[in-house]
Amino acid sequence: MNNFLPFALPDIGEEEIAEVVDALRSGWLTTGPKTGVFEEDFAAFIGGGARALAVNSATAGLHLALEALGVGPGDEVITTAYTFTATAEIIRHLGAEPVFVDIAPCAFNIDPEKIERAITPRTKAIVPVHFAGLACDMDSIIAIARKHGLKIVEDAAHALPATYRGRSIGSLETDATVFSFYATKTVTTGEGGMIVTRDERIAERCRVMRLHGISRDAFDRYTSAKPAWRYEVIAPGFKYNMTDIAAAIGIQQLKKAWNFQRRRAEMAARYDAELADQPILPPPRPNEGDTHSWHLYVIRLDQRLGLSRDEFIERMAARGVGCSVHFIPLHLHPYWRDLYNLLPHHFPLSDRVYRCAVSLPIYTKMTEGDQTRVIEAVRETIRSSVRSSTVRSSAFRRSA
Ligand SMILES: Cc1ncc(COP(=O)(O)O)c(C=O)c1O
């Protein structure tokens, strides 16, 4: 279809293109000066004296952060079932066990009470996920971690920029926070991620482990005027460094991050207002003092509508609008389900939300007209489903 509105598109301007060309012309393509600038800019953007370490994905960043905290075989790490598999797979890479808990009522984020109930003597860390860019109840999660001597690594893949009680995500009292710059994220480098921490020991371990466990990075070795070929491997590290080509995109994207956020917030407010009379639940609103990054705008269809989530998405696609689903909760994926004998009734809220959740397009490349099309497509899809069944229609009117 020619006029199809995709679910997501990156917003790349001439500034990013010029910065990438500069990287290409510089003769230095892998981790080097642009990555250094991006890290410094990012640390300043987050504030609170954090150090920022660029990596080639948030998955890599989460892996490194938990490795730096010493998570390993025999340990348990508590996280949400309502996330992308990356959040949990890295726990398995370290030989530890993810322990999944359900989301809070009326929310997409992990329920702190359920975290506390899942703690055992083997629990080492908590990985909360700021779903869609809305902060978790971090005061409660930090209090639980302190009480039980646990570490926290925030999965902030969606949360740039976002604040919690007036403070940037990335500047709270947790051990590390990891952001994603995947192509559909609010700020992108194509593929990429950033670890933010105020703990020097974690920062140093991540710095070394992101490049094979080598004590000096390549830029340092190859550009030194003195003979500097010697290096030492101090651990079996990973190949997780960011390239300067990616960092070049990130430098310019970061400058636009708050403008992007404002535009997304405007779009979210418009969806809220213009879909308010529809049989759908809008996404949870941020609390006073919190800023939502609006990476995703996830509606929940009223189940009395008689239209399944899958049918809704098909009909939206037929009207030229791409939608998505975030997420298929982990207990429904064969690997996680079979490994831990997970059943839907263990995660009743995640299960219920998943069955009616639809992510509508929300990105800065969309015009007002594009958003009008989405709103009209939603209204028309719902109207036609109500029309298609008098039984549904009358049930619907009764419930309205
Ligand atoms: C919640 C969450 N965590 C982690 C990731 C992994 O990010 P990346 O693709 O940068 O590795 C994603 C990616 O979509 C995500 O949605």
Short mmCIF file of C-alpha atoms and ligand atoms in Angstrom, two decimals:
data_model
loop_
_atom_site.label_atom_id
_atom_site.label_comp_id
_atom_site.label_asym_id
_atom_site.label_seq_id
_atom_site.Cartn_x
_atom_site.Cartn_y
_atom_site.Cartn_z
CA MET A 1 0.00 0.00 0.00
CA ASN A 2 1.47 3.34 -1.09
CA ASN A 3 -0.02 5.45 1.61
CA PHE A 4 0.72 3.12 4.51
CA LEU A 5 1.64 4.87 7.76
CA PRO A 6 4.37 2.77 9.38
CA PHE A 7 4.27 2.05 13.10
CA ALA A 8 7.60 3.81 13.73
CA LEU A 9 10.23 5.82 11.86
CA PRO A 10 13.45 7.48 13.05
CA ASP A 11 13.77 11.27 12.84
CA ILE A 12 17.16 11.87 11.21
CA GLY A 13 18.04 15.39 10.10
CA GLU A 14 20.85 17.04 8.18
CA GLU A 15 22.74 17.55 11.47
CA GLU A 16 23.05 13.80 12.05
CA ILE A 17 24.05 13.25 8.41
CA ALA A 18 26.78 15.93 8.59
CA GLU A 19 28.12 14.51 11.86
CA VAL A 20 28.29 11.00 10.36
CA VAL A 21 30.07 12.35 7.27
CA ASP A 22 32.53 14.04 9.62
CA ALA A 23 33.14 10.70 11.35
CA LEU A 24 33.63 8.95 8.00
CA ARG A 25 36.08 11.63 6.79
CA SER A 26 38.01 11.59 10.07
CA GLY A 27 39.56 8.20 9.39
CA TRP A 28 38.37 6.93 12.77
CA LEU A 29 35.32 4.70 12.52
CA THR A 30 35.20 2.61 15.65
CA THR A 31 35.13 3.74 19.31
CA GLY A 32 37.02 7.04 19.41
CA PRO A 33 36.56 10.79 19.81
CA LYS A 34 32.89 10.92 18.77
CA THR A 35 32.03 8.20 21.28
CA GLY A 36 33.90 10.19 23.94
CA VAL A 37 31.90 13.34 23.11
CA PHE A 38 28.62 11.42 23.08
CA GLU A 39 29.40 9.93 26.50
CA GLU A 40 30.27 13.32 27.98
CA ASP A 41 27.19 14.97 26.51
CA PHE A 42 25.03 12.13 27.75
CA ALA A 43 26.43 12.28 31.29
CA ALA A 44 25.76 16.04 31.35
CA PHE A 45 22.25 15.49 29.96
CA ILE A 46 21.39 13.05 32.77
CA GLY A 47 23.16 15.12 35.45
CA GLY A 48 23.79 14.09 39.04
CA GLY A 49 27.48 13.36 38.45
CA ALA A 50 26.83 10.18 36.49
CA ARG A 51 29.36 8.49 34.23
CA ALA A 52 28.10 7.33 30.85
CA LEU A 53 29.51 4.39 28.88
CA ALA A 54 28.42 3.84 25.30
CA VAL A 55 27.78 0.31 24.07
CA ASN A 56 26.36 -1.25 20.92
CA SER A 57 22.92 -2.04 22.39
CA ALA A 58 20.92 -1.76 25.59
CA THR A 59 21.05 -5.55 25.76
CA ALA A 60 24.85 -5.32 25.93
CA GLY A 61 24.58 -2.56 28.54
CA LEU A 62 22.26 -4.57 30.77
CA HIS A 63 24.54 -7.58 30.45
CA LEU A 64 27.62 -5.54 31.39
CA ALA A 65 25.92 -3.79 34.31
CA LEU A 66 24.76 -7.04 35.90
CA GLU A 67 28.15 -8.64 35.24
CA ALA A 68 29.85 -5.71 36.95
CA LEU A 69 27.57 -6.24 39.96
CA GLY A 70 28.81 -9.83 40.18
CA VAL A 71 25.52 -11.52 39.21
CA GLY A 72 26.29 -15.15 38.41
CA PRO A 73 25.28 -18.79 38.87
CA GLY A 74 23.10 -19.35 41.91
CA ASP A 75 21.76 -15.80 41.92
CA GLU A 76 18.19 -14.71 41.25
CA VAL A 77 17.27 -11.43 39.58
CA ILE A 78 13.71 -10.16 39.88
CA THR A 79 12.16 -8.53 36.85
CA THR A 80 8.81 -8.04 35.16
CA ALA A 81 7.06 -10.53 32.90
CA TYR A 82 5.79 -7.57 30.86
CA THR A 83 8.97 -6.77 28.95
CA PHE A 84 11.08 -7.57 25.93
CA THR A 85 13.11 -10.76 26.18
CA ALA A 86 16.40 -8.79 26.28
CA THR A 87 15.68 -7.77 29.89
CA ALA A 88 15.70 -11.41 30.97
CA GLU A 89 18.05 -13.10 28.51
CA ILE A 90 21.10 -11.33 29.88
CA ILE A 91 20.37 -12.79 33.32
CA ARG A 92 20.57 -16.23 31.73
CA HIS A 93 23.81 -15.27 29.90
CA LEU A 94 25.34 -14.79 33.36
CA GLY A 95 24.11 -18.20 34.54
CA ALA A 96 21.63 -16.61 36.97
CA GLU A 97 17.86 -17.09 37.13
CA PRO A 98 15.31 -14.43 36.27
CA VAL A 99 12.33 -14.41 38.62
CA PHE A 100 9.34 -12.89 36.88
CA VAL A 101 6.66 -10.93 38.69
CA ASP A 102 3.45 -9.35 37.48
CA ILE A 103 2.69 -5.70 36.76
CA ALA A 104 0.80 -3.41 39.13
CA PRO A 105 -2.97 -2.97 38.77
CA CYS A 106 -3.92 -0.34 36.17
CA ALA A 107 -0.30 -0.09 35.04
CA PHE A 108 2.25 -1.61 32.71
CA ASN A 109 5.08 -1.35 35.21
CA ILE A 110 6.27 -3.92 37.75
CA ASP A 111 4.43 -4.10 41.08
CA PRO A 112 6.78 -3.35 44.01
CA GLU A 113 4.66 -5.44 46.39
CA LYS A 114 5.12 -8.45 44.14
CA ILE A 115 8.86 -7.80 44.02
CA GLU A 116 9.03 -8.00 47.80
CA ARG A 117 7.08 -11.25 47.85
CA ALA A 118 9.47 -12.80 45.30
CA ILE A 119 12.64 -12.13 47.32
CA THR A 120 14.54 -15.22 48.51
CA PRO A 121 17.99 -15.65 50.09
CA ARG A 122 19.35 -16.03 46.52
CA THR A 123 17.99 -12.72 45.22
CA LYS A 124 20.80 -10.43 44.15
CA ALA A 125 19.22 -7.71 42.06
CA ILE A 126 16.06 -6.11 40.69
CA VAL A 127 15.69 -4.98 37.08
CA PRO A 128 12.67 -2.66 36.81
CA VAL A 129 11.58 -1.64 33.30
CA HIS A 130 10.19 1.85 32.72
CA PHE A 131 7.60 0.63 30.24
CA ALA A 132 6.90 3.01 27.34
CA GLY A 133 8.97 5.68 29.12
CA LEU A 134 6.85 6.06 32.26
CA ALA A 135 8.90 5.68 35.45
CA CYS A 136 8.25 2.75 37.76
CA ASP A 137 7.42 3.39 41.42
CA MET A 138 11.11 3.91 42.13
CA ASP A 139 10.77 5.13 45.75
CA SER A 140 9.19 1.80 46.70
CA ILE A 141 11.64 -0.24 44.64
CA ILE A 142 14.68 1.57 46.09
CA ALA A 143 13.28 1.15 49.63
CA ILE A 144 12.80 -2.61 49.06
CA ALA A 145 16.33 -2.95 47.64
CA ARG A 146 17.82 -1.11 50.63
CA LYS A 147 15.84 -3.19 53.11
CA HIS A 148 17.00 -6.47 51.56
CA GLY A 149 20.50 -5.44 50.44
CA LEU A 150 19.74 -5.82 46.73
CA LYS A 151 21.19 -4.12 43.66
CA ILE A 152 19.09 -2.28 41.09
CA VAL A 153 19.77 -1.96 37.37
CA GLU A 154 17.06 0.10 35.64
CA ASP A 155 16.05 -1.00 32.16
CA ALA A 156 15.47 2.47 30.74
CA ALA A 157 15.43 1.31 27.10
CA HIS A 158 12.24 3.38 26.62
CA ALA A 159 12.92 6.21 29.04
CA LEU A 160 14.92 8.95 27.33
CA PRO A 161 14.23 11.60 28.34
CA ALA A 162 12.08 10.83 31.35
CA THR A 163 11.96 12.05 34.93
CA TYR A 164 10.81 10.66 38.25
CA ARG A 165 9.79 13.18 40.91
CA GLY A 166 11.63 15.89 39.02
CA ARG A 167 14.87 13.93 38.55
CA SER A 168 16.15 12.36 35.35
CA ILE A 169 15.87 8.65 34.97
CA GLY A 170 19.54 7.73 35.26
CA SER A 171 20.19 10.00 38.24
CA LEU A 172 18.31 8.05 40.94
CA GLU A 173 19.87 6.04 43.80
CA THR A 174 20.26 2.84 41.83
CA ASP A 175 23.41 1.01 40.75
CA ALA A 176 23.12 1.53 37.00
CA THR A 177 20.62 2.59 34.34
CA VAL A 178 20.69 1.43 30.74
CA PHE A 179 19.19 3.28 27.75
CA SER A 180 18.57 2.00 24.20
CA PHE A 181 19.22 3.79 20.93
CA TYR A 182 17.64 1.11 18.74
CA ALA A 183 16.17 2.47 15.48
CA THR A 184 12.62 2.91 16.82
CA LYS A 185 13.60 4.47 20.14
CA THR A 186 13.07 8.11 21.13
CA VAL A 187 16.75 8.88 20.48
CA THR A 188 18.54 6.59 18.06
CA THR A 189 21.97 5.62 16.80
CA GLY A 190 20.60 2.79 14.63
CA GLU A 191 21.79 0.28 17.20
CA GLY A 192 23.29 1.38 20.48
CA GLY A 193 22.94 1.81 24.20
CA MET A 194 24.30 3.76 27.17
CA ILE A 195 25.12 2.61 30.68
CA VAL A 196 24.87 5.35 33.30
CA THR A 197 26.26 4.88 36.80
CA ARG A 198 27.71 6.91 39.64
CA ASP A 199 29.65 3.92 40.93
CA GLU A 200 33.26 4.16 39.69
CA ARG A 201 33.86 0.46 40.20
CA ILE A 202 30.88 -0.49 38.02
CA ALA A 203 31.89 2.09 35.39
CA GLU A 204 35.43 0.78 35.25
CA ARG A 205 34.37 -2.85 35.01
CA CYS A 206 31.87 -2.04 32.22
CA ARG A 207 34.51 0.01 30.36
CA VAL A 208 36.96 -2.89 30.37
CA MET A 209 34.40 -5.63 29.71
CA ARG A 210 32.76 -3.87 26.76
CA LEU A 211 36.00 -4.38 24.82
CA HIS A 212 37.29 -7.92 25.39
CA GLY A 213 38.43 -7.26 28.95
CA ILE A 214 41.31 -5.21 27.56
CA SER A 215 42.69 -2.59 29.88
CA ARG A 216 43.21 0.12 27.17
CA ASP A 217 40.89 0.99 24.31
CA ALA A 218 41.96 0.96 20.65
CA PHE A 219 41.79 4.73 20.14
CA ASP A 220 44.13 5.18 23.07
CA ARG A 221 46.54 2.55 21.71
CA TYR A 222 46.57 3.57 18.06
CA THR A 223 46.67 7.33 18.41
CA SER A 224 49.26 7.72 21.14
CA ALA A 225 52.46 9.43 19.93
CA LYS A 226 54.51 7.12 22.17
CA PRO A 227 54.85 3.39 21.38
CA ALA A 228 51.60 2.10 22.83
CA TRP A 229 50.90 -1.26 21.26
CA ARG A 230 51.01 -3.15 24.53
CA TYR A 231 47.75 -4.04 26.29
CA GLU A 232 46.63 -6.49 28.89
CA VAL A 233 43.61 -8.75 28.95
CA ILE A 234 42.33 -8.91 32.49
CA ALA A 235 39.07 -10.84 31.95
CA PRO A 236 37.16 -12.67 29.17
CA GLY A 237 35.21 -9.61 28.05
CA PHE A 238 32.73 -8.93 25.28
CA LYS A 239 32.65 -7.03 21.97
CA TYR A 240 30.09 -4.43 22.99
CA ASN A 241 31.74 -1.10 22.10
CA MET A 242 29.92 1.62 20.17
CA THR A 243 31.31 2.81 16.82
CA ASP A 244 32.06 6.49 16.20
CA ILE A 245 29.63 6.36 13.25
CA ALA A 246 26.81 5.47 15.63
CA ALA A 247 28.01 7.98 18.25
CA ALA A 248 27.96 10.71 15.59
CA ILE A 249 24.23 10.14 15.10
CA GLY A 250 23.75 10.08 18.87
CA ILE A 251 25.53 13.40 19.46
CA GLN A 252 23.03 15.22 17.25
CA GLN A 253 19.99 13.21 18.32
CA LEU A 254 20.66 13.96 21.98
CA LYS A 255 20.52 17.71 21.29
CA LYS A 256 16.96 17.22 20.04
CA ALA A 257 15.84 14.88 22.83
CA TRP A 258 13.68 17.39 24.72
CA ASN A 259 12.11 18.73 21.51
CA PHE A 260 11.28 15.17 20.51
CA GLN A 261 9.77 14.55 23.95
CA ARG A 262 7.61 17.70 23.77
CA ARG A 263 6.28 16.70 20.38
CA ARG A 264 5.51 13.16 21.54
CA ALA A 265 3.77 14.53 24.67
CA GLU A 266 1.62 16.76 22.43
CA MET A 267 0.69 13.77 20.31
CA ALA A 268 -0.16 11.70 23.38
CA ALA A 269 -2.37 14.52 24.69
CA ARG A 270 -4.14 14.69 21.33
CA TYR A 271 -4.79 10.94 21.31
CA ASP A 272 -6.09 11.19 24.89
CA ALA A 273 -8.46 14.01 23.99
CA GLU A 274 -9.72 12.76 20.65
CA LEU A 275 -10.18 9.14 21.67
CA ALA A 276 -11.69 9.92 25.07
CA ASP A 277 -15.20 8.95 23.92
CA GLN A 278 -14.06 5.58 22.55
CA PRO A 279 -14.33 2.22 24.36
CA ILE A 280 -10.61 2.10 25.02
CA LEU A 281 -8.43 2.75 28.03
CA PRO A 282 -5.70 5.33 27.42
CA PRO A 283 -2.16 4.71 28.71
CA PRO A 284 -1.45 5.51 32.37
CA ARG A 285 -0.63 9.20 32.93
CA PRO A 286 2.58 10.34 34.60
CA ASN A 287 2.34 11.45 38.24
CA GLU A 288 3.01 15.04 39.21
CA GLY A 289 6.76 15.66 38.82
CA ASP A 290 7.25 12.79 36.37
CA THR A 291 7.93 13.24 32.66
CA HIS A 292 6.88 10.49 30.29
CA SER A 293 9.16 9.97 27.27
CA TRP A 294 6.14 8.67 25.28
CA HIS A 295 8.23 6.09 23.45
CA LEU A 296 4.97 4.15 23.12
CA TYR A 297 1.29 5.04 23.25
CA VAL A 298 -0.48 1.83 24.25
CA ILE A 299 -4.26 1.70 24.36
CA ARG A 300 -6.25 -1.15 25.86
CA LEU A 301 -9.40 -2.19 24.00
CA ASP A 302 -12.54 -2.62 26.02
CA GLN A 303 -13.18 -6.35 25.96
CA ARG A 304 -16.95 -5.76 25.71
CA LEU A 305 -16.27 -4.37 22.23
CA GLY A 306 -16.35 -7.90 20.87
CA LEU A 307 -13.40 -7.15 18.61
CA SER A 308 -10.19 -9.01 19.35
CA ARG A 309 -6.90 -7.16 19.55
CA ASP A 310 -5.63 -9.08 16.50
CA GLU A 311 -8.72 -8.18 14.45
CA PHE A 312 -8.35 -4.56 15.49
CA ILE A 313 -4.74 -4.47 14.26
CA GLU A 314 -5.70 -6.17 10.99
CA ARG A 315 -8.45 -3.64 10.37
CA MET A 316 -6.13 -0.75 11.20
CA ALA A 317 -3.63 -2.15 8.68
CA ALA A 318 -6.41 -2.40 6.09
CA ARG A 319 -7.02 1.32 6.71
CA GLY A 320 -3.32 1.99 6.10
CA VAL A 321 -2.12 2.35 9.69
CA GLY A 322 0.63 0.22 11.21
CA CYS A 323 0.15 -0.76 14.85
CA SER A 324 2.11 -3.04 17.14
CA VAL A 325 1.89 -4.91 20.44
CA HIS A 326 4.14 -4.27 23.41
CA PHE A 327 4.78 -6.80 24.69
CA ILE A 328 4.04 -10.47 24.32
CA PRO A 329 4.75 -11.13 28.01
CA LEU A 330 7.62 -13.48 28.65
CA HIS A 331 5.51 -16.22 30.21
CA LEU A 332 3.90 -16.77 26.79
CA HIS A 333 7.19 -17.40 24.95
CA PRO A 334 8.12 -21.09 24.70
CA TYR A 335 11.63 -20.69 26.08
CA TRP A 336 10.63 -18.89 29.28
CA ARG A 337 7.35 -20.77 29.68
CA ASP A 338 8.95 -24.19 29.44
CA LEU A 339 12.11 -23.43 31.42
CA TYR A 340 10.24 -22.13 34.46
CA ASN A 341 6.80 -23.76 33.99
CA LEU A 342 5.18 -20.35 33.73
CA LEU A 343 1.41 -20.24 33.39
CA PRO A 344 -0.90 -17.34 32.50
CA HIS A 345 -2.54 -17.38 35.93
CA HIS A 346 0.86 -16.62 37.51
CA PHE A 347 0.71 -13.23 35.74
CA PRO A 348 -2.99 -12.40 35.55
CA LEU A 349 -2.54 -8.67 35.01
CA SER A 350 0.17 -9.00 32.35
CA ASP A 351 -1.95 -11.61 30.65
CA ARG A 352 -5.09 -9.48 30.64
CA VAL A 353 -3.30 -6.32 29.48
CA TYR A 354 -1.49 -8.17 26.69
CA ARG A 355 -4.74 -9.53 25.26
CA CYS A 356 -6.18 -6.04 24.71
CA ALA A 357 -3.05 -3.87 24.22
CA VAL A 358 -2.40 -2.04 20.96
CA SER A 359 0.48 0.38 20.40
CA LEU A 360 -0.57 3.24 18.13
CA PRO A 361 2.03 5.07 16.03
CA ILE A 362 3.65 7.97 17.92
CA TYR A 363 6.79 9.51 16.46
CA THR A 364 8.07 12.92 15.55
CA LYS A 365 8.11 12.30 11.79
CA MET A 366 4.32 12.00 11.89
CA THR A 367 2.42 15.07 10.76
CA GLU A 368 -0.84 16.39 12.27
CA GLY A 369 -2.53 14.86 9.24
CA ASP A 370 -0.93 11.47 9.89
CA GLN A 371 -2.25 11.54 13.44
CA THR A 372 -5.71 12.52 12.20
CA ARG A 373 -5.62 9.43 9.99
CA VAL A 374 -4.75 7.22 12.96
CA ILE A 375 -7.55 8.72 15.07
CA GLU A 376 -10.08 8.31 12.26
CA ALA A 377 -8.93 4.75 11.62
CA VAL A 378 -9.40 3.89 15.31
CA ARG A 379 -12.87 5.46 15.39
CA GLU A 380 -13.93 3.79 12.15
CA THR A 381 -12.55 0.38 13.17
CA ILE A 382 -14.50 0.53 16.42
CA ARG A 383 -17.65 1.89 14.73
CA SER A 384 -17.62 -0.89 12.12
CA SER A 385 -17.16 -3.56 14.77
CA VAL A 386 -20.13 -2.23 16.72
CA ARG A 387 -22.19 -2.06 13.50
CA SER A 388 -21.24 -5.60 12.56
CA SER A 389 -23.15 -7.12 15.46
CA THR A 390 -26.39 -5.90 16.94
CA VAL A 391 -25.74 -8.06 19.98
CA ARG A 392 -22.38 -6.41 20.44
CA SER A 393 -23.87 -3.05 19.72
CA SER A 394 -26.57 -3.27 22.35
CA ALA A 395 -24.15 -4.75 24.90
CA PHE A 396 -21.89 -1.88 24.12
CA ARG A 397 -24.54 0.79 24.51
CA ARG A 398 -25.59 -0.69 27.83
CA SER A 399 -22.03 -0.54 29.09
CA ALA A 400 -21.31 2.95 27.73
C1 LIG B 1 12.32 -3.01 27.59
C2 LIG B 1 13.49 -3.25 26.68
N1 LIG B 1 14.67 -3.57 27.22
C3 LIG B 1 15.75 -3.79 26.45
C4 LIG B 1 15.69 -3.68 25.08
C5 LIG B 1 16.90 -3.96 24.26
O1 LIG B 1 17.35 -2.81 23.59
P1 LIG B 1 18.44 -2.96 22.43
O2 LIG B 1 17.72 -3.31 21.17
O3 LIG B 1 19.10 -1.62 22.36
O4 LIG B 1 19.39 -4.01 22.84
C6 LIG B 1 14.48 -3.34 24.48
C7 LIG B 1 14.39 -3.22 23.02
O5 LIG B 1 13.40 -2.97 22.43
C8 LIG B 1 13.35 -3.12 25.29
O6 LIG B 1 12.15 -2.80 24.76
#
